[in-house]
C-alpha positions as protocol buffer text, in pm:
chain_id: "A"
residue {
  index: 1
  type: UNK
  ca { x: 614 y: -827 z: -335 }
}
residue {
  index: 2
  type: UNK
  ca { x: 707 y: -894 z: 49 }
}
residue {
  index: 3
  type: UNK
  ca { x: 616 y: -548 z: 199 }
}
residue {
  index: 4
  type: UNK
  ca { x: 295 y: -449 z: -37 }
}
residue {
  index: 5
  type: UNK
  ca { x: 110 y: -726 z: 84 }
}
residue {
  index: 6
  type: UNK
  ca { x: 129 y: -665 z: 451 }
}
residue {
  index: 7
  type: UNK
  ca { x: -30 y: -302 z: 477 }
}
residue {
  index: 8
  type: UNK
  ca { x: -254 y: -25 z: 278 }
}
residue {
  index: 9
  type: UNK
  ca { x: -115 y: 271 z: 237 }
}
residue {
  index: 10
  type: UNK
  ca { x: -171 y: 588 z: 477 }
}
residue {
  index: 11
  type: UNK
  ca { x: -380 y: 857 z: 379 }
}
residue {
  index: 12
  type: UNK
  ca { x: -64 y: 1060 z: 382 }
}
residue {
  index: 13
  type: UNK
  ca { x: 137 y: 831 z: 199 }
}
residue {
  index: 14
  type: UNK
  ca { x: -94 y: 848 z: -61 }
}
residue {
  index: 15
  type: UNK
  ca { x: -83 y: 1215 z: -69 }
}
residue {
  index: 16
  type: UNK
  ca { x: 245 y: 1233 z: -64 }
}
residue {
  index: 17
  type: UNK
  ca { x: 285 y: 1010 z: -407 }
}
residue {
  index: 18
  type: UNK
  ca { x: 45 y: 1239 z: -570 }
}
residue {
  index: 19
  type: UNK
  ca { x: 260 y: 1532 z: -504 }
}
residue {
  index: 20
  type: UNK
  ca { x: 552 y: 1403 z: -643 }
}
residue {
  index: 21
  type: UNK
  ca { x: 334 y: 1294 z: -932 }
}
residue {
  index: 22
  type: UNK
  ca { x: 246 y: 1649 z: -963 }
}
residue {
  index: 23
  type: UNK
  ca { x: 585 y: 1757 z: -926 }
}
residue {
  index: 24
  type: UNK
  ca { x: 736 y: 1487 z: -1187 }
}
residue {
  index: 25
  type: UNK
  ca { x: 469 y: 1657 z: -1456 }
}
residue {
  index: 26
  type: UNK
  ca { x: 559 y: 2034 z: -1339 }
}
residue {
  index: 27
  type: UNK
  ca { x: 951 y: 1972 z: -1312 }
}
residue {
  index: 28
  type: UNK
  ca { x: 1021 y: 1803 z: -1630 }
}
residue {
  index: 29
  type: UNK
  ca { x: 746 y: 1892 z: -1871 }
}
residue {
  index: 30
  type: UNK
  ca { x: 969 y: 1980 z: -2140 }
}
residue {
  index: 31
  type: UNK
  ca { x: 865 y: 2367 z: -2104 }
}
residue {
  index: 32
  type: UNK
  ca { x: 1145 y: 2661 z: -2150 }
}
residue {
  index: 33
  type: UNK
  ca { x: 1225 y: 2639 z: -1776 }
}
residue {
  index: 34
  type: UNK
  ca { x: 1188 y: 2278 z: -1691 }
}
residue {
  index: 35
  type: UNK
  ca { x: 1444 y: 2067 z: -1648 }
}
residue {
  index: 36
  type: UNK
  ca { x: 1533 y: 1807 z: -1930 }
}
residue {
  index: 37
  type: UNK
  ca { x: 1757 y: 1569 z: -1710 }
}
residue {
  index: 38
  type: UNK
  ca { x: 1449 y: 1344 z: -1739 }
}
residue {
  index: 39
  type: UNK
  ca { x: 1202 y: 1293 z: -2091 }
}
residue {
  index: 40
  type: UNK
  ca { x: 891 y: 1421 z: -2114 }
}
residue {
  index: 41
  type: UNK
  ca { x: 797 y: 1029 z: -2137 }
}
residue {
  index: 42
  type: UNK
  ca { x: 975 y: 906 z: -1833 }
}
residue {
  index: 43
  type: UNK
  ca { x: 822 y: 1177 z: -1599 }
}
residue {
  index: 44
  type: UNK
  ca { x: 501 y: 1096 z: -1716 }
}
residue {
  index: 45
  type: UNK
  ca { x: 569 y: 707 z: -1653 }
}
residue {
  index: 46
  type: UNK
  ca { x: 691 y: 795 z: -1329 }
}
residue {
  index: 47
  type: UNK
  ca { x: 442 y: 1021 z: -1218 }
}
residue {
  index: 48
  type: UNK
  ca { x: 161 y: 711 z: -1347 }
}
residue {
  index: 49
  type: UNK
  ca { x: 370 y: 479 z: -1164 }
}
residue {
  index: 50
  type: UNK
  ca { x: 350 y: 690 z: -838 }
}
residue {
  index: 51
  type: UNK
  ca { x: -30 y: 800 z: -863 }
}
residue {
  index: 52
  type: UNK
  ca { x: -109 y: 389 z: -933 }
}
residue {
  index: 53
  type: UNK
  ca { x: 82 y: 258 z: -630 }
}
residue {
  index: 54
  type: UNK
  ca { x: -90 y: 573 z: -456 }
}
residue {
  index: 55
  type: UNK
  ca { x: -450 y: 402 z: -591 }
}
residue {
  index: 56
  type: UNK
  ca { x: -317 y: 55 z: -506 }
}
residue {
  index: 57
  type: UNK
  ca { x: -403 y: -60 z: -842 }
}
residue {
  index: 58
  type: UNK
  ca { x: -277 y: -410 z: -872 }
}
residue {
  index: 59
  type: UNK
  ca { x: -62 y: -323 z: -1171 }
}
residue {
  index: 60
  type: UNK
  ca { x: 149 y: -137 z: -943 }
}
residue {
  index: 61
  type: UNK
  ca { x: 241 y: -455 z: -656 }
}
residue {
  index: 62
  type: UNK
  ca { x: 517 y: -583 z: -815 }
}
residue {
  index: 63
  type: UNK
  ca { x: 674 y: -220 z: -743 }
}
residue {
  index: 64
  type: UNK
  ca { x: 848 y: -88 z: -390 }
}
residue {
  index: 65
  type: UNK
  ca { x: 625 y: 86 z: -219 }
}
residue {
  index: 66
  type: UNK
  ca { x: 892 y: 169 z: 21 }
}
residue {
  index: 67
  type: UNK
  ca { x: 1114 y: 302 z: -234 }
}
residue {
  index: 68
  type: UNK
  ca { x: 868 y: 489 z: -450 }
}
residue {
  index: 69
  type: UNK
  ca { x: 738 y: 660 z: -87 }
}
residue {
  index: 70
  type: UNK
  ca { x: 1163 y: 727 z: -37 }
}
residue {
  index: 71
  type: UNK
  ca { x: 1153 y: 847 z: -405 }
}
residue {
  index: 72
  type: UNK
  ca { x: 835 y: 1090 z: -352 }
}
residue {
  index: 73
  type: UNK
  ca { x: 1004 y: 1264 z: -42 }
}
residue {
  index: 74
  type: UNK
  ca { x: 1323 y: 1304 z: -247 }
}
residue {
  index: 75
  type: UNK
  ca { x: 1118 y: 1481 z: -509 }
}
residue {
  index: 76
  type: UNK
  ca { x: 966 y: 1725 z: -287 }
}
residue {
  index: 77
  type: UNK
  ca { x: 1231 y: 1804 z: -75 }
}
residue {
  index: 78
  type: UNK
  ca { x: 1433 y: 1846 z: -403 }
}
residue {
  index: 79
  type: UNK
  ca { x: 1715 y: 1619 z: -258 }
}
residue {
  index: 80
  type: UNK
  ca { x: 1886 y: 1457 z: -515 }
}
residue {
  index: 81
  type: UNK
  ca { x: 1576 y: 1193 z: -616 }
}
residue {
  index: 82
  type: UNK
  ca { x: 1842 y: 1024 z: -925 }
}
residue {
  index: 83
  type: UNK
  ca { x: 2021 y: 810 z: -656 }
}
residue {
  index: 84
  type: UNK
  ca { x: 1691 y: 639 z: -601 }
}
residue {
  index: 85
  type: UNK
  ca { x: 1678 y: 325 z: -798 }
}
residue {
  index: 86
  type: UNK
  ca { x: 1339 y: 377 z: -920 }
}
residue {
  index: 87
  type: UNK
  ca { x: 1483 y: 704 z: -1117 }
}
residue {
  index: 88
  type: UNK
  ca { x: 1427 y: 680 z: -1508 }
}
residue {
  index: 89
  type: UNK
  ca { x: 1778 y: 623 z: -1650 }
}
């Protein structure tokens, strides 16, 4: 829990998590053009998991904030967000 507890969230931060939840829903949505590297479920748990931490809902401390921030800019810069180790296997 080390860095959660020292500081909120920025206002952009937090925008940029619900983004990549938004993105996460589009990208992988199971539709005739989306991508099916990821399940329908997993995007969906990933896209809750950013949009909590982006709420700080106390469900979501446990998590890397730093990471899942990392993981959000990989997902909308499109830059290879699987090497991040919050990625649904």
């Amino acid at each position: 829990m080390g860095s959660n507890c020292q500081v909120g969230l920025s206002d952009v931060q937090r925008t940029l998590l619900r983004q990549a939840a938004a993105i996460v829903r589009r990208r992988y949505d199971g539709g005739f053009d989306g991508d099916t590297s990821v399940s329908v479920a997993d995007a969906e748990r990933l896209a809750t998991i950013f949009e909590g931490i982006s709420r700080d809902e106390p469900d979501f401390d446990a998590l890397d904030r730093n990471e899942a921030i990392a993981l959000a800019h990989r997902l909308v810069d499109d830059d290879h967000p699987e090497h991040s180790r919050m990625w649904p296997a």
